[in-house]
Amino acid sequence: MAEDFLSDAEIKRKQTKHRINVHSLQLAVAVALLGSWQILADKKILDPFFYGRPSGVMHQLGVWIQHGTSIGSIWVNAWVTLYEATYGFLAGVILGIIFGVFLARNPTAAEIFAPYIKVSNSIPRVVLGSIFVLWLGLGSISKVALAFVLVFFPVFFNAFQGTREADNKLIANARLLGASKRQVTTKIVFPSALSWITASMHVSFGFALIGAIVGEFLGAQRGLGLLIATAQGNFNPNGVYAAMLLIAIMALTAEWLITKLEDRLLKWRPTQVSGTEH
Amino acid sequence: MSKGVHVKFSNVSKRFRTPKGDWYQALKELNFEIQPGEFVALVGPTGCGKSTALTLLAGLEQSSIGEVSVDGTAVKDIDIRTGFVFQHDATFPWMSVANNVGAGPKFRGLDPKEYRPLVQKWIAKVGLVGFEKHYPHQLSGGMKKRVALAQALINEPQLLLMDEPFSALDVQTRSIMTDELMTLWETTGSTVLFVTHDLEEAIALADRVIVLTAGPAQVKADFKIELARPRKAREIRFTEEFLKIYQNIWEVLRDEVDIAYQRQLIAPSEK
């Protein structure tokens, strides 16, 4: 009997069909959840005064976009939170990498600093937000500082561990090929720690957003955190959800960008076997 | 091309701390010399300390007692006149084939304009034209080994150290690589110390085969291989001359292999 492999067009059609199925089921889950919330709230089984409802959230977003919020334009507030988180994130990632790689490459320095790092890591860092507001005032700098502190440690620990795990054989090979200590760090150790570092970046943008928002809770003049605090004070659950939705959009966009960056930086890795194909 | 160096091991002993905390002695009063341009194979039972001898000569480790010297100077650190081919893949996974081959010249601060043609030449020599932009994970084991060879040889090492370089390859690829190494080496004139536990490979390649005792390693016997060059490793192993040499050396090696095997049976956890 002749072999009858599927043609490329047929495989493509199968894959498209599978994708459509998955997406429509995902949509169905969302409709079911939001729909039952809406119905329960409309029938007063869930009190909309405390629990809000999807239509209320959309209405609230519409009001904010059309008329602005009590603390100014929604876009300005979203932008403030976004840049606080972004600056904190960038500072935390850069310094986390520098300190992590440096300490892992200098064991004596690592030994000296180990207890201090342990102590500072064990402090519940969100509490530092109060200190930062006292030190740096109600402006954005105190939020950037809190976001930075939250991002720094996970990146630092991953960079440190990734550097430690760099293959000794590769380091020996590089040295025999003539690499200086500095070249070993930049050309061998850093690339091999990169997959650890990018892994920590995925979680830490979320931490940066938490830092910015908690900072705004503790005292601010603008930002989505302040908007949430204000909505809470006015017994407006829809306002809290609406701000949450905007934050979630930011987090997902950042996650997408970080994944893109990761793919670029780690393009030398073998492609992961994907379970969804065929 | 490059001129080989003179190598001397004088009364070299080396011990390591085991994870359990006691000492393990890998080398005991090891003495031998290699003349400039000589190809020497070091054979011995598994775990006898062959690789340790190589790492001392490469400057990756220091001897506990005694001295390893190259051209009369004691080896204290890594010397960039030395090339090293590792047992397992040590190519840099984030560099393309071309960048892997060019890593040595780049680390040494050469001008890319100068070494790029050299990289191309070595890629051609090891038969990887067309794979310049590939990453190591896209290559087969044999191809990775070729990258490793080109990576070491592009620096024209005066001393080439090889630690069971082909042991991870399948038998067929292995004999092809042995021939290729032969062709590449015959034009360089560098001194080679080649560690292997494959006696056939050792005889086919080397001018001299040194047999080590079961660890701690000492020189048990030293054979000169009087087979004419250029040799074809794939065919030479069927000649009568070859078989005779093989038998002679195997007589000596067998006892040590037995000792090492008995020890493994008694203490399976120990190296």
Coordinates of C-alpha atoms in Angstrom, one line a residue:
Chain A
M1 CA 0.0 0.0 0.0
A2 CA 1.2 3.5 -0.8
E3 CA 2.1 5.8 2.1
D4 CA -0.4 8.5 2.5
F5 CA 1.1 11.3 4.6
L6 CA -1.1 14.2 5.4
S7 CA -0.4 17.2 3.0
D8 CA 0.9 20.4 4.5
A9 CA -2.4 22.1 3.8
E10 CA -4.3 19.3 5.6
I11 CA -2.0 19.6 8.6
K12 CA -2.4 23.4 8.6
R13 CA -6.2 23.0 8.4
K14 CA -6.1 20.6 11.4
Q15 CA -4.0 23.0 13.5
T16 CA -6.2 26.0 12.7
K17 CA -9.3 24.0 13.6
H18 CA -7.7 23.0 16.9
R19 CA -6.8 26.6 17.7
I20 CA -10.3 27.8 16.9
N21 CA -11.7 25.1 19.2
V22 CA -9.4 26.1 22.1
H23 CA -10.1 29.8 21.7
S24 CA -13.9 29.4 21.5
L25 CA -13.9 27.3 24.7
Q26 CA -11.7 29.9 26.4
L27 CA -14.2 32.5 25.4
A28 CA -17.1 30.3 26.7
V29 CA -15.4 30.0 30.1
A30 CA -15.1 33.8 30.3
V31 CA -18.7 34.4 29.3
A32 CA -20.0 31.8 31.8
L33 CA -18.1 33.3 34.7
L34 CA -18.8 36.9 33.9
G35 CA -22.4 36.1 32.9
S36 CA -23.2 34.3 36.1
W37 CA -21.7 37.1 38.1
Q38 CA -23.8 39.6 36.2
I39 CA -27.0 37.5 36.7
L40 CA -26.4 36.9 40.4
A41 CA -25.8 40.6 40.9
D42 CA -28.9 41.6 38.9
K43 CA -31.0 39.2 40.9
K44 CA -29.5 40.6 44.1
I45 CA -28.2 37.2 45.2
L46 CA -24.8 39.0 45.2
D47 CA -25.2 42.4 46.6
P48 CA -23.9 44.8 43.8
F49 CA -23.2 47.4 46.4
F50 CA -20.4 45.3 47.8
Y51 CA -19.6 43.0 44.9
G52 CA -20.1 45.2 41.9
R53 CA -21.0 43.7 38.5
P54 CA -19.4 43.4 35.1
S55 CA -21.7 46.0 33.5
G56 CA -20.8 48.4 36.3
V57 CA -17.1 47.9 35.7
M58 CA -17.5 48.7 32.0
H59 CA -19.6 51.7 32.8
Q60 CA -17.0 52.9 35.3
L61 CA -14.3 52.5 32.7
G62 CA -16.4 54.5 30.2
V63 CA -16.9 57.3 32.7
W64 CA -13.2 57.5 33.5
I65 CA -12.3 57.5 29.8
Q66 CA -14.9 60.1 28.8
H67 CA -14.9 62.4 31.9
G68 CA -11.7 61.6 33.7
T69 CA -11.4 60.5 37.4
S70 CA -11.6 62.4 40.6
I71 CA -7.8 62.7 40.5
G72 CA -7.4 63.7 36.9
S73 CA -7.3 61.9 33.5
I74 CA -7.3 58.1 33.7
W75 CA -4.4 58.0 31.2
V76 CA -2.2 60.2 33.3
N77 CA -2.9 58.0 36.3
A78 CA -2.2 54.8 34.4
W79 CA 0.9 56.3 32.9
V80 CA 2.2 57.3 36.4
T81 CA 1.8 53.8 37.7
L82 CA 3.3 52.3 34.6
Y83 CA 6.5 54.4 34.7
E84 CA 7.0 54.0 38.4
A85 CA 6.8 50.2 37.9
T86 CA 9.0 50.3 34.8
Y87 CA 11.8 52.4 36.4
G88 CA 11.8 50.3 39.5
F89 CA 11.9 47.2 37.3
L90 CA 14.8 48.4 35.2
A91 CA 16.8 49.6 38.1
G92 CA 16.1 46.3 40.0
V93 CA 17.0 44.1 37.1
I94 CA 20.2 46.0 36.2
L95 CA 21.5 46.2 39.7
G96 CA 20.4 42.7 40.6
I97 CA 22.3 41.3 37.6
I98 CA 25.4 43.4 38.4
F99 CA 25.5 42.4 42.1
G100 CA 24.5 38.8 41.5
V101 CA 27.2 38.2 38.9
F102 CA 29.8 40.1 40.8
L103 CA 29.3 38.3 44.1
A104 CA 29.1 34.9 42.4
R105 CA 32.4 35.6 40.7
N106 CA 34.1 36.8 43.8
P107 CA 33.6 34.2 46.5
T108 CA 35.3 36.2 49.3
A109 CA 33.0 39.2 48.7
A110 CA 30.0 36.8 48.7
E111 CA 31.1 35.3 52.0
I112 CA 31.4 38.8 53.5
F113 CA 28.1 40.0 52.3
A114 CA 26.1 36.8 52.8
P115 CA 24.7 37.6 56.3
Y116 CA 23.7 41.1 55.2
I117 CA 21.9 39.8 52.1
K118 CA 20.1 37.2 54.2
V119 CA 18.9 39.8 56.7
S120 CA 17.8 42.3 54.1
N121 CA 16.0 39.5 52.2
S122 CA 14.1 38.4 55.4
I123 CA 12.7 41.9 56.0
P124 CA 9.1 42.1 54.8
R125 CA 10.0 44.5 52.0
V126 CA 6.5 46.0 51.4
V127 CA 6.9 47.6 54.9
L128 CA 9.8 49.6 53.5
G129 CA 7.2 51.5 51.4
S130 CA 6.2 53.5 54.5
I131 CA 9.9 54.4 55.1
F132 CA 10.3 55.4 51.5
V133 CA 7.2 57.7 51.6
L134 CA 8.7 59.3 54.7
W135 CA 12.1 59.7 53.1
L136 CA 11.3 60.5 49.6
G137 CA 7.8 62.1 49.9
L138 CA 4.5 61.5 48.1
G139 CA 5.9 61.8 44.6
S140 CA 6.9 59.0 42.2
I141 CA 10.4 58.4 43.6
S142 CA 9.2 56.6 46.7
K143 CA 7.1 54.2 44.5
V144 CA 10.1 53.6 42.2
A145 CA 12.2 52.8 45.3
L146 CA 9.6 50.3 46.6
A147 CA 9.3 48.6 43.1
F148 CA 13.1 48.5 42.9
V149 CA 13.4 46.8 46.3
L150 CA 10.9 44.2 45.3
V151 CA 12.5 43.4 42.0
F152 CA 16.1 43.5 43.1
F153 CA 16.2 40.4 45.3
P154 CA 14.6 37.8 43.0
V155 CA 16.8 39.0 40.1
F156 CA 19.9 39.1 42.3
F157 CA 19.4 35.6 43.6
N158 CA 18.8 34.2 40.2
A159 CA 21.8 36.0 38.7
F160 CA 23.9 34.7 41.6
Q161 CA 22.7 31.1 41.3
G162 CA 22.9 31.2 37.5
T163 CA 26.5 32.4 37.6
R164 CA 27.4 29.7 40.2
E165 CA 25.9 27.0 38.0
A166 CA 27.9 28.1 34.9
D167 CA 29.6 25.0 33.6
N168 CA 33.2 24.7 34.9
K169 CA 34.2 22.9 31.7
L170 CA 33.1 25.8 29.6
I171 CA 35.0 28.2 31.8
A172 CA 38.2 26.0 31.7
N173 CA 37.8 25.8 27.9
A174 CA 37.5 29.6 27.6
R175 CA 40.5 30.2 29.8
L176 CA 42.6 27.8 27.7
L177 CA 41.5 29.6 24.6
G178 CA 42.9 32.8 26.1
A179 CA 40.0 34.5 27.8
S180 CA 40.8 36.9 30.6
K181 CA 38.8 36.8 33.9
R182 CA 36.7 39.7 32.6
Q183 CA 36.0 37.9 29.3
V184 CA 35.1 34.7 31.1
T185 CA 32.5 36.8 33.1
T186 CA 31.0 38.6 30.1
K187 CA 31.3 36.0 27.3
I188 CA 30.8 32.7 29.3
V189 CA 29.3 33.2 32.7
F190 CA 26.8 35.9 31.8
P191 CA 25.3 34.1 28.8
S192 CA 25.0 30.9 30.8
A193 CA 23.2 32.8 33.6
L194 CA 20.8 34.5 31.2
S195 CA 18.2 31.8 31.2
W196 CA 18.0 32.1 35.0
I197 CA 17.9 35.9 34.8
T198 CA 15.1 36.1 32.2
A199 CA 13.1 33.5 34.3
S200 CA 13.3 35.9 37.3
M201 CA 12.3 38.9 35.0
H202 CA 9.0 37.2 34.3
V203 CA 7.9 37.2 38.0
S204 CA 9.6 40.5 38.9
F205 CA 7.6 42.8 36.6
G206 CA 4.6 41.7 38.6
F207 CA 6.5 42.6 41.8
A208 CA 7.3 46.0 40.3
L209 CA 3.6 46.7 39.7
I210 CA 2.8 45.6 43.3
G211 CA 5.5 48.0 44.5
A212 CA 4.2 50.9 42.6
I213 CA 0.5 50.3 43.6
V214 CA 1.3 49.6 47.3
G215 CA 3.4 52.7 47.3
E216 CA 0.5 54.7 46.0
F217 CA -1.8 53.1 48.6
L218 CA 0.5 54.4 51.3
G219 CA 0.5 57.9 50.1
A220 CA 0.4 59.5 46.6
Q221 CA -1.0 62.3 44.6
R222 CA -1.6 60.3 41.4
G223 CA -1.7 56.7 40.1
L224 CA -3.9 53.7 39.8
G225 CA -3.1 52.7 43.4
L226 CA -4.5 55.9 44.6
L227 CA -7.5 55.4 42.4
I228 CA -8.2 52.0 43.9
A229 CA -7.8 53.5 47.4
T230 CA -10.2 56.3 46.6
A231 CA -12.8 53.8 45.1
Q232 CA -12.5 51.7 48.2
G233 CA -13.2 54.7 50.4
N234 CA -16.3 55.5 48.3
F235 CA -17.7 52.0 48.5
N236 CA -17.2 51.7 44.8
P237 CA -16.2 48.1 44.0
N238 CA -16.6 48.7 40.3
G239 CA -13.9 51.3 40.5
V240 CA -11.5 48.8 42.2
Y241 CA -12.2 46.2 39.5
A242 CA -11.8 48.8 36.7
A243 CA -8.4 49.8 37.9
M244 CA -7.5 46.2 38.4
L245 CA -8.4 45.5 34.8
L246 CA -6.0 48.3 33.6
I247 CA -3.2 46.9 35.8
A248 CA -3.8 43.4 34.4
I249 CA -3.5 44.8 30.8
M250 CA -0.2 46.4 31.7
A251 CA 1.1 43.2 33.3
L252 CA 0.2 41.1 30.3
T253 CA 1.7 43.5 27.9
A254 CA 4.9 43.6 29.9
E255 CA 4.9 39.8 30.1
W256 CA 4.6 39.6 26.3
L257 CA 7.5 42.0 25.8
I258 CA 9.7 40.1 28.3
T259 CA 8.9 36.9 26.4
K260 CA 9.9 38.5 23.1
L261 CA 13.2 39.7 24.7
E262 CA 13.8 36.3 26.1
D263 CA 13.3 34.7 22.7
R264 CA 15.8 37.1 21.2
L265 CA 18.5 36.7 23.9
L266 CA 18.2 32.9 24.1
K267 CA 17.7 32.1 20.4
W268 CA 20.7 29.7 20.7
R269 CA 18.7 27.4 22.9
P270 CA 17.2 24.2 21.5
T271 CA 13.5 25.0 20.8
Q272 CA 11.2 23.6 23.4
V273 CA 9.1 20.7 22.4
S274 CA 5.5 22.0 22.1
G275 CA 2.7 19.8 23.2
T276 CA 0.0 21.5 21.1
E277 CA 1.4 20.6 17.7
H278 CA -0.2 17.8 15.7
Chain B
M1 CA 53.8 25.8 11.4
S2 CA 54.2 25.9 15.2
K3 CA 57.0 24.0 16.8
G4 CA 56.2 21.5 19.5
V5 CA 57.3 21.9 23.1
H6 CA 59.2 19.6 25.5
V7 CA 57.2 18.1 28.4
K8 CA 58.5 16.6 31.6
F9 CA 56.7 15.1 34.6
S10 CA 59.2 14.8 37.5
N11 CA 58.1 12.8 40.5
V12 CA 54.5 14.2 40.2
S13 CA 52.1 13.2 42.9
K14 CA 48.5 14.5 43.2
R15 CA 45.9 13.9 45.8
F16 CA 42.3 15.2 46.1
R17 CA 39.8 15.5 48.9
T18 CA 36.9 13.1 48.3
P19 CA 33.4 14.3 49.1
K20 CA 33.6 12.1 52.2
G21 CA 36.5 14.1 53.5
D22 CA 39.4 11.6 53.1
W23 CA 42.2 11.8 50.5
Y24 CA 42.2 10.1 47.2
Q25 CA 45.6 9.8 45.5
A26 CA 45.4 10.0 41.7
L27 CA 49.1 10.1 40.8
K28 CA 52.1 8.7 42.5
E29 CA 55.6 9.7 41.6
L30 CA 54.8 9.9 37.9
N31 CA 57.8 10.3 35.7
F32 CA 57.9 10.7 31.9
E33 CA 59.1 13.0 29.2
I34 CA 57.7 13.9 25.8
Q35 CA 60.0 15.2 23.0
P36 CA 59.1 18.2 20.9
G37 CA 56.6 17.2 18.2
E38 CA 56.0 13.8 19.6
F39 CA 52.5 12.3 19.7
V40 CA 52.1 10.4 23.0
A41 CA 49.1 8.4 24.1
L42 CA 48.5 7.8 27.7
V43 CA 46.5 4.6 28.3
G44 CA 45.4 2.9 31.6
P45 CA 42.3 1.5 33.2
T46 CA 39.4 3.7 34.0
G47 CA 39.8 6.1 36.9
C48 CA 43.6 5.6 37.1
G49 CA 44.4 9.3 37.0
K50 CA 45.1 9.8 33.2
S51 CA 42.9 12.8 33.1
T52 CA 44.5 14.2 36.2
A53 CA 47.9 14.2 34.5
L54 CA 46.4 16.2 31.6
T55 CA 44.8 18.8 33.9
L56 CA 48.1 19.3 35.7
L57 CA 49.9 19.8 32.3
A58 CA 47.2 22.2 31.2
G59 CA 47.6 24.3 34.4
L60 CA 44.0 23.8 35.4
E61 CA 45.3 22.1 38.7
Q62 CA 48.6 22.1 40.6
S63 CA 50.5 19.0 41.5
S64 CA 50.7 18.2 45.3
I65 CA 54.4 17.1 45.0
G66 CA 56.8 17.2 42.1
E67 CA 56.9 19.3 39.1
V68 CA 55.3 19.4 35.6
S69 CA 57.3 21.5 33.2
V70 CA 57.0 22.7 29.6
D71 CA 60.2 23.6 27.9
G72 CA 62.0 23.6 31.2
T73 CA 59.6 26.0 33.0
A74 CA 57.3 24.7 35.7
V75 CA 53.6 24.9 34.8
K76 CA 51.9 27.3 37.4
D77 CA 48.9 28.5 35.5
I78 CA 47.1 28.1 32.2
D79 CA 49.4 28.7 29.3
I80 CA 47.8 29.8 26.0
R81 CA 50.4 27.9 24.0
T82 CA 48.4 24.9 25.1
G83 CA 45.3 23.6 23.3
F84 CA 42.8 21.3 25.0
V85 CA 40.1 19.1 23.6
F86 CA 37.7 17.9 26.3
Q87 CA 36.1 14.5 26.7
H88 CA 32.6 16.0 26.7
D89 CA 31.3 18.8 24.6
A90 CA 32.8 22.1 25.7
T91 CA 31.7 24.3 22.8
F92 CA 29.9 27.4 23.8
P93 CA 26.1 26.8 23.2
W94 CA 25.3 30.5 22.6
M95 CA 27.9 31.0 19.9
S96 CA 27.5 30.0 16.3
V97 CA 30.0 27.6 14.8
A98 CA 32.0 30.5 13.3
N99 CA 32.1 32.3 16.6
N100 CA 33.1 29.1 18.5
V101 CA 35.9 28.5 16.1
G102 CA 37.0 32.2 16.3
A103 CA 36.7 32.3 20.1
G104 CA 40.4 31.8 20.7
P105 CA 41.6 34.6 18.4
K106 CA 38.8 36.9 19.7
F107 CA 39.8 36.3 23.4
R108 CA 43.4 36.9 22.5
G109 CA 42.5 40.3 21.2
L110 CA 43.2 39.7 17.5
D111 CA 41.6 42.0 14.8
P112 CA 38.5 40.3 13.4
K113 CA 39.7 41.4 9.9
E114 CA 42.8 39.3 10.5
Y115 CA 41.2 36.1 11.9
R116 CA 38.0 35.9 10.0
P117 CA 39.7 34.3 7.0
L118 CA 41.5 31.9 9.4
V119 CA 38.1 30.9 10.9
Q120 CA 36.8 30.2 7.4
K121 CA 39.9 28.1 6.6
W122 CA 39.5 26.0 9.7
I123 CA 35.8 25.5 9.2
A124 CA 36.7 24.2 5.7
K125 CA 39.5 22.0 7.2
V126 CA 37.1 20.3 9.5
G127 CA 34.4 20.0 6.9
L128 CA 31.8 22.3 8.3
V129 CA 31.3 24.7 5.4
G130 CA 27.7 25.7 5.3
F131 CA 27.2 25.3 9.0
E132 CA 28.9 28.6 10.1
K133 CA 25.7 30.1 11.4
H134 CA 24.5 27.0 13.2
Y135 CA 24.4 26.7 17.0
P136 CA 26.0 23.7 18.6
H137 CA 22.6 22.1 19.6
Q138 CA 21.8 21.9 15.9
L139 CA 24.9 19.7 15.2
S140 CA 25.5 16.0 15.7
G141 CA 28.1 14.7 18.2
G142 CA 30.7 14.3 15.5
M143 CA 30.2 17.8 14.1
K144 CA 30.5 19.3 17.6
K145 CA 33.8 17.4 18.0
R146 CA 35.0 18.9 14.8
V147 CA 34.1 22.4 16.1
A148 CA 36.1 21.6 19.2
L149 CA 39.1 20.5 17.2
A150 CA 39.0 23.6 15.0
Q151 CA 38.5 25.8 18.1
A152 CA 41.7 24.3 19.7
L153 CA 43.8 24.1 16.5
I154 CA 43.1 27.5 15.1
N155 CA 45.4 28.9 17.9
E156 CA 48.3 26.8 16.6
P157 CA 49.0 25.3 20.0
Q158 CA 52.5 24.1 20.6
L159 CA 51.1 21.5 23.0
L160 CA 47.8 19.8 22.3
L161 CA 46.1 17.9 25.1
M162 CA 43.2 15.6 24.4
D163 CA 41.1 13.9 27.1
E164 CA 39.4 10.9 25.5
P165 CA 38.1 13.3 22.9
F166 CA 36.2 10.7 20.9
S167 CA 34.9 8.5 23.6
A168 CA 31.4 10.0 23.4
L169 CA 31.1 9.2 19.7
D170 CA 29.7 6.1 18.0
V171 CA 32.3 3.7 16.7
Q172 CA 32.0 4.7 13.0
T173 CA 32.2 8.4 13.6
R174 CA 35.1 7.7 16.0
S175 CA 37.3 6.0 13.4
I176 CA 36.6 8.8 10.9
M177 CA 37.5 11.4 13.5
T178 CA 40.7 9.5 14.3
D179 CA 41.8 9.7 10.7
E180 CA 40.9 13.4 10.5
L181 CA 42.8 14.2 13.6
M182 CA 45.8 12.4 12.1
T183 CA 45.7 14.5 8.9
L184 CA 45.3 17.7 10.8
W185 CA 48.1 16.9 13.3
E186 CA 50.6 15.8 10.6
T187 CA 50.7 19.4 9.3
T188 CA 51.2 21.1 12.6
G189 CA 54.2 19.5 14.3
S190 CA 52.9 20.2 17.8
T191 CA 53.5 18.0 20.8
V192 CA 50.4 15.9 21.7
L193 CA 49.4 14.1 24.8
F194 CA 46.4 12.0 24.1
V195 CA 44.5 10.3 26.9
T196 CA 42.4 7.3 26.1
H197 CA 41.4 3.9 27.4
D198 CA 41.0 2.6 23.8
L199 CA 44.3 0.8 23.1
E200 CA 43.6 0.5 19.3
E201 CA 43.1 4.3 19.0
A202 CA 46.3 4.9 21.0
I203 CA 48.4 2.7 18.8
A204 CA 46.9 4.0 15.5
L205 CA 47.6 7.6 16.5
A206 CA 50.7 7.7 18.6
D207 CA 54.5 7.6 18.3
R208 CA 54.6 6.3 21.9
V209 CA 52.1 4.6 24.1
I210 CA 52.6 5.0 27.9
V211 CA 50.8 2.5 30.0
L212 CA 49.8 3.7 33.5
T213 CA 49.1 1.4 36.5
A214 CA 45.7 1.3 38.2
G215 CA 45.4 4.4 40.4
P216 CA 47.5 6.0 41.9
A217 CA 49.0 6.1 38.5
Q218 CA 52.6 5.4 37.8
V219 CA 54.3 4.6 34.5
K220 CA 54.1 0.8 34.0
A221 CA 55.5 0.6 30.5
D222 CA 56.5 2.8 27.6
F223 CA 56.2 1.5 24.0
K224 CA 57.6 3.1 20.9
I225 CA 55.2 2.6 18.0
E226 CA 57.3 2.0 14.9
L227 CA 54.5 2.2 12.3
A228 CA 55.2 4.2 9.2
R229 CA 53.5 7.6 8.7
P230 CA 51.3 8.8 7.2
R231 CA 49.0 6.3 8.7
K232 CA 45.4 5.4 7.9
A233 CA 43.9 4.6 11.2
R234 CA 40.9 2.9 9.7
E235 CA 43.0 0.3 7.8
I236 CA 46.2 0.1 9.9
R237 CA 44.4 -1.8 12.6
F238 CA 44.1 -4.9 10.5
T239 CA 47.8 -5.2 9.6
E240 CA 49.9 -7.9 11.3
E241 CA 52.4 -5.4 12.6
F242 CA 49.6 -3.6 14.4
L243 CA 48.2 -6.7 15.9
K244 CA 51.6 -7.7 17.3
I245 CA 52.1 -4.3 19.0
Y246 CA 48.5 -4.5 20.3
Q247 CA 49.2 -7.9 21.8
N248 CA 52.5 -6.8 23.5
I249 CA 50.9 -3.7 25.1
W250 CA 47.7 -5.6 26.0
E251 CA 49.8 -8.2 28.0
V252 CA 51.0 -5.3 30.2
L253 CA 47.7 -3.4 30.3
R254 CA 45.5 -6.4 31.1
D255 CA 46.8 -6.8 34.7
E256 CA 46.1 -3.2 35.5
V257 CA 42.7 -3.4 34.0
D258 CA 42.0 -6.5 36.2
I259 CA 43.2 -4.7 39.3
A260 CA 41.0 -1.7 38.6
Y261 CA 38.0 -3.9 37.9
Q262 CA 38.4 -5.9 41.1
R263 CA 38.6 -2.6 43.1
Q264 CA 35.4 -1.4 41.5
L265 CA 33.7 -4.6 42.6
I266 CA 34.8 -4.1 46.2
A267 CA 34.0 -0.4 46.4
P268 CA 31.5 0.4 43.7
S269 CA 30.9 4.0 45.0
E270 CA 34.5 5.0 44.8
K271 CA 35.9 6.5 41.6

